[in-house]
CSV table of C-alpha atoms and ligand atoms in Angstrom, one decimal:
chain,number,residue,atom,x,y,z
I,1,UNK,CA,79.4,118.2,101.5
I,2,UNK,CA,80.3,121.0,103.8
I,3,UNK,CA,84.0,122.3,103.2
I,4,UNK,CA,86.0,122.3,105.7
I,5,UNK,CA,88.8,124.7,107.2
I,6,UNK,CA,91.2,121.8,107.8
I,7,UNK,CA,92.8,122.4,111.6
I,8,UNK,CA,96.8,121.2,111.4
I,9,UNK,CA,97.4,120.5,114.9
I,10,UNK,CA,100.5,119.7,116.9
I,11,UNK,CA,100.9,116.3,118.6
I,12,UNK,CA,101.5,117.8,122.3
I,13,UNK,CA,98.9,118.1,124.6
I,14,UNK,CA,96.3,120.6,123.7
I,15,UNK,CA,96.4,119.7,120.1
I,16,UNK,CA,96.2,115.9,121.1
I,17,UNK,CA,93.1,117.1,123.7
I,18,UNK,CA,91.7,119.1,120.5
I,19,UNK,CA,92.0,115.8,118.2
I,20,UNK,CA,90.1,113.8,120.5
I,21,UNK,CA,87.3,116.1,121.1
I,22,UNK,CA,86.9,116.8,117.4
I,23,UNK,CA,86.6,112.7,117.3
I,24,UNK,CA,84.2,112.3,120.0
I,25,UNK,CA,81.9,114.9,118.5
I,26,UNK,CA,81.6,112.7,115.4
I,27,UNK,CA,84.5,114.9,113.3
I,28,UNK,CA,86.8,113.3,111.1
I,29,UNK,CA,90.8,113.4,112.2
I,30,UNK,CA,93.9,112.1,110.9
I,31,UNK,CA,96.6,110.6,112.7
I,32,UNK,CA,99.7,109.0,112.6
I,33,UNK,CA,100.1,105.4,113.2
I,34,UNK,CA,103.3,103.1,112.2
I,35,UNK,CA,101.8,102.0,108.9
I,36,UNK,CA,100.5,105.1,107.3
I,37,UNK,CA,98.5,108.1,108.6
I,38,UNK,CA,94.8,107.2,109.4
I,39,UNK,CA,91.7,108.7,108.4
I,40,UNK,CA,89.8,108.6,112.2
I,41,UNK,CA,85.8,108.3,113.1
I,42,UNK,CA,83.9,107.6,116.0
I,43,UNK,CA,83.4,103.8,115.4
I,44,UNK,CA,80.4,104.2,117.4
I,45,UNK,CA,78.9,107.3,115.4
I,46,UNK,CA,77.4,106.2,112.1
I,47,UNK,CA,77.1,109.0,110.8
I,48,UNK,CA,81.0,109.8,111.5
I,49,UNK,CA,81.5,106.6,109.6
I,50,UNK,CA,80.0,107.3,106.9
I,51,UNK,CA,81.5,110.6,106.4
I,52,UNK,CA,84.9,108.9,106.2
I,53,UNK,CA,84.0,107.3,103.1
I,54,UNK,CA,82.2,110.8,101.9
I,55,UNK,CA,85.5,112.5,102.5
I,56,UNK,CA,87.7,109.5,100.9
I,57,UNK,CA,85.5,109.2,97.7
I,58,UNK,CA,85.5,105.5,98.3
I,59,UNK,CA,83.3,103.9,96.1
I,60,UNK,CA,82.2,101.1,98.2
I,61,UNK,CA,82.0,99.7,101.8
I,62,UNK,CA,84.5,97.4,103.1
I,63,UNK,CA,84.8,96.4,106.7
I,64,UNK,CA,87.3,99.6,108.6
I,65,UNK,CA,89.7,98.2,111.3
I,66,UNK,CA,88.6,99.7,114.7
I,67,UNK,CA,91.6,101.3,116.7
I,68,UNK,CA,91.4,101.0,120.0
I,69,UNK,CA,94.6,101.9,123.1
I,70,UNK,CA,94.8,98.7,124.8
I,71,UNK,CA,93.5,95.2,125.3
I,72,UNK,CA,90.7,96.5,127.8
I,73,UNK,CA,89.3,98.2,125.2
I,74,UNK,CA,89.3,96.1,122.6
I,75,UNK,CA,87.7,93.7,125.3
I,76,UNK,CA,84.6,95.7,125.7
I,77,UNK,CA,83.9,95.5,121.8
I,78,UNK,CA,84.8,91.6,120.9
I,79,UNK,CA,84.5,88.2,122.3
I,80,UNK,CA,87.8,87.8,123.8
I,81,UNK,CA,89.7,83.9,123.3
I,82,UNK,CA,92.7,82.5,124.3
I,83,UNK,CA,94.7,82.9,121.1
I,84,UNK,CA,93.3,86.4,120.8
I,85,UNK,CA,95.1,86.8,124.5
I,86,UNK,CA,98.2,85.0,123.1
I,87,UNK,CA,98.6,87.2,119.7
I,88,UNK,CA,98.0,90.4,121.9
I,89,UNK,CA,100.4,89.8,124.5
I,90,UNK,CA,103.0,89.2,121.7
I,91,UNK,CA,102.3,92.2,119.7
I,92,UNK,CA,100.3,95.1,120.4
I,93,UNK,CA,100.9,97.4,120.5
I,94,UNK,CA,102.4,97.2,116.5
I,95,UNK,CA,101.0,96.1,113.2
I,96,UNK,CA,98.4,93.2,114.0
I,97,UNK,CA,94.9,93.3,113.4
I,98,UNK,CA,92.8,90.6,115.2
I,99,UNK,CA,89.0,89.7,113.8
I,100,UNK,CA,87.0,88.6,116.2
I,101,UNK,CA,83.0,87.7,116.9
I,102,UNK,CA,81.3,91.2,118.3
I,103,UNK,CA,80.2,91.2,121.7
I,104,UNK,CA,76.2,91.7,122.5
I,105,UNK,CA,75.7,95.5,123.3
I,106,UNK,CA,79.0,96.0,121.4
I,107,UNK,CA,77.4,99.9,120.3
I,108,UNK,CA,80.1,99.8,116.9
I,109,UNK,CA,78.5,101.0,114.1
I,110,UNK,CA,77.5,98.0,111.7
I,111,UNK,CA,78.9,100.7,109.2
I,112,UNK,CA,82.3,99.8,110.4
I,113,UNK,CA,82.4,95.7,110.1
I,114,UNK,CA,80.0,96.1,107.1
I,115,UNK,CA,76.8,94.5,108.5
I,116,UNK,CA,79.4,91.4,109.4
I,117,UNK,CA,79.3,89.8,113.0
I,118,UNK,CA,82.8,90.5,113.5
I,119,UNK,CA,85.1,93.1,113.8
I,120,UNK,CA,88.6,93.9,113.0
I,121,UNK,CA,90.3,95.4,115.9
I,122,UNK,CA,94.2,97.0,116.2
I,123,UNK,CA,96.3,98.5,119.4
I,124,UNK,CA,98.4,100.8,117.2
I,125,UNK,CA,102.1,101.2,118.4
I,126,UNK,CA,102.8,104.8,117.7
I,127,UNK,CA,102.5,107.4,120.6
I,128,UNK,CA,100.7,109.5,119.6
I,129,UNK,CA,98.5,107.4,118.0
I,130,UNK,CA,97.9,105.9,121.1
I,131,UNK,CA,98.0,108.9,123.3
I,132,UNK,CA,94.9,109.9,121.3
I,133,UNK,CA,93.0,106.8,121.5
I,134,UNK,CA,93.4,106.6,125.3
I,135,UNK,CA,91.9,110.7,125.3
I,136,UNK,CA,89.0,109.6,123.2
I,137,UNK,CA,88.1,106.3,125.0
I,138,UNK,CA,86.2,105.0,122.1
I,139,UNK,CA,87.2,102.9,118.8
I,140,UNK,CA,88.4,104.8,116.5
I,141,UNK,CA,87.9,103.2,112.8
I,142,UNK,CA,90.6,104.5,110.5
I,143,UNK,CA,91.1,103.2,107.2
I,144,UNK,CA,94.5,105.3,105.4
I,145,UNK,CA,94.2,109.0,105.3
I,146,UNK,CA,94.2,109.6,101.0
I,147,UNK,CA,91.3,110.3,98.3
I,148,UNK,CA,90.3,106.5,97.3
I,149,UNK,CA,93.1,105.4,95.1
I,150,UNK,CA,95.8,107.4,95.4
I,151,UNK,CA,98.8,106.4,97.5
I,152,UNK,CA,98.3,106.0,101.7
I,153,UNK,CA,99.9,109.3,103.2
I,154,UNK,CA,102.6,108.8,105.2
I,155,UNK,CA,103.2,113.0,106.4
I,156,UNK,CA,100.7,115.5,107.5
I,157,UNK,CA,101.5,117.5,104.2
I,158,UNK,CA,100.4,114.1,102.0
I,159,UNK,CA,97.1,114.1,104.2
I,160,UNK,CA,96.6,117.5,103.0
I,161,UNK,CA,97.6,117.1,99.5
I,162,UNK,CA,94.5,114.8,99.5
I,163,UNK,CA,92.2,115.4,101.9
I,164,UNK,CA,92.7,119.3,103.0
I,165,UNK,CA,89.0,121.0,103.1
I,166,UNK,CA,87.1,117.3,103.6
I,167,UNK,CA,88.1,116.6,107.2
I,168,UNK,CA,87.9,118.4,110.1
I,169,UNK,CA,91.8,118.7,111.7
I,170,UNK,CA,95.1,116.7,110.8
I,171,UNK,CA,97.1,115.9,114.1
I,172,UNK,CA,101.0,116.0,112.7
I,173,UNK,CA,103.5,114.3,114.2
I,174,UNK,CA,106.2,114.3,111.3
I,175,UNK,CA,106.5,111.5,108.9
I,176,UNK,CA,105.5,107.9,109.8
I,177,UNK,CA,105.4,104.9,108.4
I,178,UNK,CA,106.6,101.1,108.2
I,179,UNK,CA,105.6,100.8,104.7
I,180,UNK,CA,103.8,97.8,105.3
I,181,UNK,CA,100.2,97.6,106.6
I,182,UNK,CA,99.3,95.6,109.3
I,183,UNK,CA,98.6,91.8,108.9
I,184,UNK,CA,95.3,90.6,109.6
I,185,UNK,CA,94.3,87.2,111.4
I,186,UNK,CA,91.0,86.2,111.6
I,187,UNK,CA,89.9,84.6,114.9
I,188,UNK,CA,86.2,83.9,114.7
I,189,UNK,CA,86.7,80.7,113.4
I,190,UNK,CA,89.9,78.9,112.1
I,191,UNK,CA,93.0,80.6,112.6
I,192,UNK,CA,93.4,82.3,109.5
I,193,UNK,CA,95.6,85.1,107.3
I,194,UNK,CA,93.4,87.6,106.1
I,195,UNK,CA,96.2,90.1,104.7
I,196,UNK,CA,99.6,89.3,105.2
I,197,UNK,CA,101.6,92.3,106.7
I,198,UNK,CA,103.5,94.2,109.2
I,199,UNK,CA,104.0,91.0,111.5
I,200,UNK,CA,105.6,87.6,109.7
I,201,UNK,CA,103.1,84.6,109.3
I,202,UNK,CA,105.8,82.2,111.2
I,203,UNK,CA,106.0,84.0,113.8
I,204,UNK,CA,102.1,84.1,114.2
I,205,UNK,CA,102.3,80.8,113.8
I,206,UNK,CA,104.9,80.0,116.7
I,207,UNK,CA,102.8,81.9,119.2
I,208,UNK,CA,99.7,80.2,118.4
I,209,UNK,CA,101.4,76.9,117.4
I,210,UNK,CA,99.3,75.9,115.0
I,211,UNK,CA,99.6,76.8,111.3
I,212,UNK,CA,97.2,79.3,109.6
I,213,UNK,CA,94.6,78.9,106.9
I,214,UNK,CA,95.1,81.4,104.0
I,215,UNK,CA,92.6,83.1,102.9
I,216,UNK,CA,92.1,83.0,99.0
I,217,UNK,CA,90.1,86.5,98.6
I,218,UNK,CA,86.4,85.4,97.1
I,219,UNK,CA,86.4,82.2,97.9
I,220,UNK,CA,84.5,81.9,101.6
I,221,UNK,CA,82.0,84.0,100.2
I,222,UNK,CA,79.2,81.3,100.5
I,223,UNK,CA,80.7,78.8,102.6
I,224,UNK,CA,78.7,78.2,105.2
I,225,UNK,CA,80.2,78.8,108.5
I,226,UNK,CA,83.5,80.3,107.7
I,227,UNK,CA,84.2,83.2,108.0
I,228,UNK,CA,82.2,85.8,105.4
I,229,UNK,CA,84.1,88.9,104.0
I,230,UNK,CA,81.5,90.7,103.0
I,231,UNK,CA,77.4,91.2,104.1
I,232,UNK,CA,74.6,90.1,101.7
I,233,UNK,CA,70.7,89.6,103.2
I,234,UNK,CA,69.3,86.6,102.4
I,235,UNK,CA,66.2,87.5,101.0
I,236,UNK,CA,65.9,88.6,97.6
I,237,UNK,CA,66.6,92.5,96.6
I,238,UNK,CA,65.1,94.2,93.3
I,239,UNK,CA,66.7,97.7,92.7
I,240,UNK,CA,65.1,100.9,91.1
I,241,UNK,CA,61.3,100.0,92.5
I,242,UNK,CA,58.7,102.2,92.7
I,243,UNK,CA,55.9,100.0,94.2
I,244,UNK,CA,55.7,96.8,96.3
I,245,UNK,CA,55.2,93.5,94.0
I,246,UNK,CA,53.5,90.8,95.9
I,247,UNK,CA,55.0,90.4,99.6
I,248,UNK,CA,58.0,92.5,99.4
I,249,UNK,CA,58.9,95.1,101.5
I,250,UNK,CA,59.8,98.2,100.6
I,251,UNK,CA,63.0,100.4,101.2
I,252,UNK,CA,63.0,103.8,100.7
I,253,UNK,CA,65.0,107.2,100.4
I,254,UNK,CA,63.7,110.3,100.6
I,255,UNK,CA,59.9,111.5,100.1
I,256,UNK,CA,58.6,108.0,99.2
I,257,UNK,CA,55.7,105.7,100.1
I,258,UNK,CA,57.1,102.7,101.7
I,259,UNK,CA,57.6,100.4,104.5
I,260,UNK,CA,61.5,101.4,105.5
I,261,UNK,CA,63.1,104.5,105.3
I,262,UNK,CA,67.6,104.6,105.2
I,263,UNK,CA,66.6,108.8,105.4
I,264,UNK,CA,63.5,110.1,104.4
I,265,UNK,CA,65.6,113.8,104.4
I,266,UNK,CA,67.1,112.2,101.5
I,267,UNK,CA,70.6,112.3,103.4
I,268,UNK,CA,72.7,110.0,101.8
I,269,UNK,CA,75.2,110.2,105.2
I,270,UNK,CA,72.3,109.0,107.0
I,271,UNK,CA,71.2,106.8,104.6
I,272,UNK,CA,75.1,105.4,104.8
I,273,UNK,CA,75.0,104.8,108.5
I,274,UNK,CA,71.7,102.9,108.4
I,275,UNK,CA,72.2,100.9,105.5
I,276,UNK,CA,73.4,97.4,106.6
I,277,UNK,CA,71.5,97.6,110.2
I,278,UNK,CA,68.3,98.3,107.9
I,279,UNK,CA,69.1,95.3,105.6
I,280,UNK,CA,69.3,93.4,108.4
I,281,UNK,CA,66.1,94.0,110.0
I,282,UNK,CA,64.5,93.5,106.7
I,283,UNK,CA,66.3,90.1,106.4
I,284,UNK,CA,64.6,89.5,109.4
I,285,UNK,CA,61.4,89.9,108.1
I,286,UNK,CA,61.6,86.9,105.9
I,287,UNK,CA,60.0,88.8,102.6
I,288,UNK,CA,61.6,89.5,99.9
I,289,UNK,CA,63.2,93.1,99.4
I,290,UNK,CA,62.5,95.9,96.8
I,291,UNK,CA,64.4,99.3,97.2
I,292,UNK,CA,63.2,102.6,95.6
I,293,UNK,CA,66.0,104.3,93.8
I,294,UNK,CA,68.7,106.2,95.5
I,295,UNK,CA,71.3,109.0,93.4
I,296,UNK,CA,74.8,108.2,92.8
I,297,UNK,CA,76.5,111.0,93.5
I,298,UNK,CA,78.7,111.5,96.5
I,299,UNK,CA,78.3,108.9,99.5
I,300,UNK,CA,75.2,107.4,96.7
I,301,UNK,CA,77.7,105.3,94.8
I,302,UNK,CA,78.6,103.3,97.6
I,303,UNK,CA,75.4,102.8,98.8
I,304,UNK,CA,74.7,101.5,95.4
I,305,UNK,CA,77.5,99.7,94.9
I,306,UNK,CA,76.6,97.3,97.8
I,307,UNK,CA,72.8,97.5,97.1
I,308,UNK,CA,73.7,95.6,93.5
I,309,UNK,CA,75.7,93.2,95.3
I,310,UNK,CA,73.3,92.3,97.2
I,311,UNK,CA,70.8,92.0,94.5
I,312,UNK,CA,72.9,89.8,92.5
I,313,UNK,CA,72.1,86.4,91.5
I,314,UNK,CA,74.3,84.3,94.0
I,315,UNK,CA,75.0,80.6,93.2
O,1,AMP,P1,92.9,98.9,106.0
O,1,AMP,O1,92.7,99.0,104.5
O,1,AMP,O2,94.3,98.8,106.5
O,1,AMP,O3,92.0,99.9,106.7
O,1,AMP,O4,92.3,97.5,106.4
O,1,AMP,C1,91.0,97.1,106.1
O,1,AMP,C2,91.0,95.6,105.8
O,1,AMP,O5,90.5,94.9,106.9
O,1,AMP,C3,90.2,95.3,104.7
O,1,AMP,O6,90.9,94.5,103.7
O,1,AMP,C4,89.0,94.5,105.3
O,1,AMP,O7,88.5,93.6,104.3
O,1,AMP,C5,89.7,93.9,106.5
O,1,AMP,N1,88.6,93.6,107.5
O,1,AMP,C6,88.2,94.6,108.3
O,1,AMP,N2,87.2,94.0,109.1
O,1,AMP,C7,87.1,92.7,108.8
O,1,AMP,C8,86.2,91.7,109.2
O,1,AMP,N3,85.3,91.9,110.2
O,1,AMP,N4,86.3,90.5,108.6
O,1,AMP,C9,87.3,90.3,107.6
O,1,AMP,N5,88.1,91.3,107.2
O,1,AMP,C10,88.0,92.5,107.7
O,2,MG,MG1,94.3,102.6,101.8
């Protein structure tokens, strides 16, 4: 990846107008919010998202929580509800996460939710968090700001520690930080606690007045009709092919023969933003799926990573 001369910029005005410029030309930023400091893409820019896991050294794709400055905007992404209305109005901003069916023409990159139908959306509480969002007028997804395991950053000079020459500019606005991350509630079907958090489950529960289901991680995997936590096509996927074998079709990267191509540049950041979108055209196709192979290194890893899950045996 291109190394970067990391911008530390001030949280007044023309380094808050710089942030958001950086952002909507598909740069990486981070920025404080109350939990930690966030490592922020243009949700609807693939190719931004994907370079937030290229920078992080994540080795895999999990569903990003999209930050957004108000309920309006979080409108024009989601399907709105009642008890999405009611958990709003009682805290965002602040610490609350709210997952929730995408809307048709939603434009968020399916990078972001993980080829899921759903997406996790956040008002942040902090200021300047907040002032930035409303300058870039776009979701912002922002997982914490630090290498892939090591600790979440909660000052500009941790962001840098980590991440200093991988993203484009660091807005700094002094230390930050409730500790806690914010609780997630998923709304797309049953009420239910997807990470407990920054906001108490009884008092969720008192504004909805109904008691949530807790979600045990791994087990709605397969379970038809709840909610899914992660994206896996249908159709069965053989890795490492080199030709078609009977009726599949074939996925490609780089200077291959075949039906489908996630970057036939052999960009792995392209290939990253087109990967669940292609597996779900494919899915589409009703044929089973063969995939030529695709390097490991760098942004490769995660790409692989969820190209064997999906070629698992599922039960
Ligand atoms: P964070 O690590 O604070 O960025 O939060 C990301 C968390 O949100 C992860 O645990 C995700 O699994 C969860 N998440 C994000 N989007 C979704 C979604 N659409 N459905 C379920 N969980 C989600
Ligand atoms: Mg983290």
């Amino acid at each position: 990846m291109i190394p970067y001369r990391t911008e530390y910029l001030s949280a007044d005005p023309a380094g808050l107008a710089q942030a958001a410029d950086l952002l909507r030309q598909g740069q990486l930023v981070a920025f404080p919010t109350e939990t930690v400091y966030g490592l922020g893409g243009d949700a609807l820019n693939g190719e931004a998202v994907a370079a937030i896991y290229a920078a992080k050294g994540r080795p895999s794709f999990n569903p990003l929580i999209a930050h957004v400055a108000s309920v309006e905007a979080a409108q024009r992404f989601v399907e709105w509800s009642d008890q999405a209305a009611r958990l709003a109005a009682a805290f965002w901003p602040g610490p609350l996460t709210l997952v929730l069916p995408l809307r048709d023409g939603h434009g968020v990159s399916s990078l972001v939710t993980a080829g899921l139908d759903t997406l996790a959306v956040r008002v942040p509480a902090h200021p300047t968090a907040r002032a930035l969002l409303q300058a870039v007028d776009r979701p912002v997804a922002a997982p914490s700001a630090n290498p892939s395991g090591r600790i979440s950053p909660t000052t500009a000079d941790h962001v840098r520690a980590g991440l200093d020459g991988r993203i484009a500019a660091v807005l700094d606005d002094g230390p930050c930080g409730v500790g806690l991350e914010s609780t997630i509630v998923g709304l797309a079907g049953e009420p239910t606690l997807l990470r407990p958090g920054g906001i108490a489950l009884d008092q969720i529960e008192q504004v909805l007045g109904t008691q949530l289901h807790i979600h045990q991680s791994g087990d709605l995997l397969t379970a038809p009709g709840q909610l899914q936590s992660h994206y896996a096509p249908e159709a069965p996927v053989r890795l490492n092919a080199h030709t078609r074998q009977g009726e599949e079709i074939l996925l490609g990267f780089g200077p291959v023969d075949c039906d489908v191509n996630l970057s036939a540049d052999g960009n792995l950041t392209e290939a990253a933003a087109n990967l669940f979108a292609t597996l779900h055209k494919l899915d589409r196709s009703g044929r089973p799926i063969a995939v030529t192979p695709i390097p490991s290194d760098g942004l490769g890893a995660a790409i692989n990573d969820r190209l064997r899950r999906a070629a698992a045996p599922r039960g």
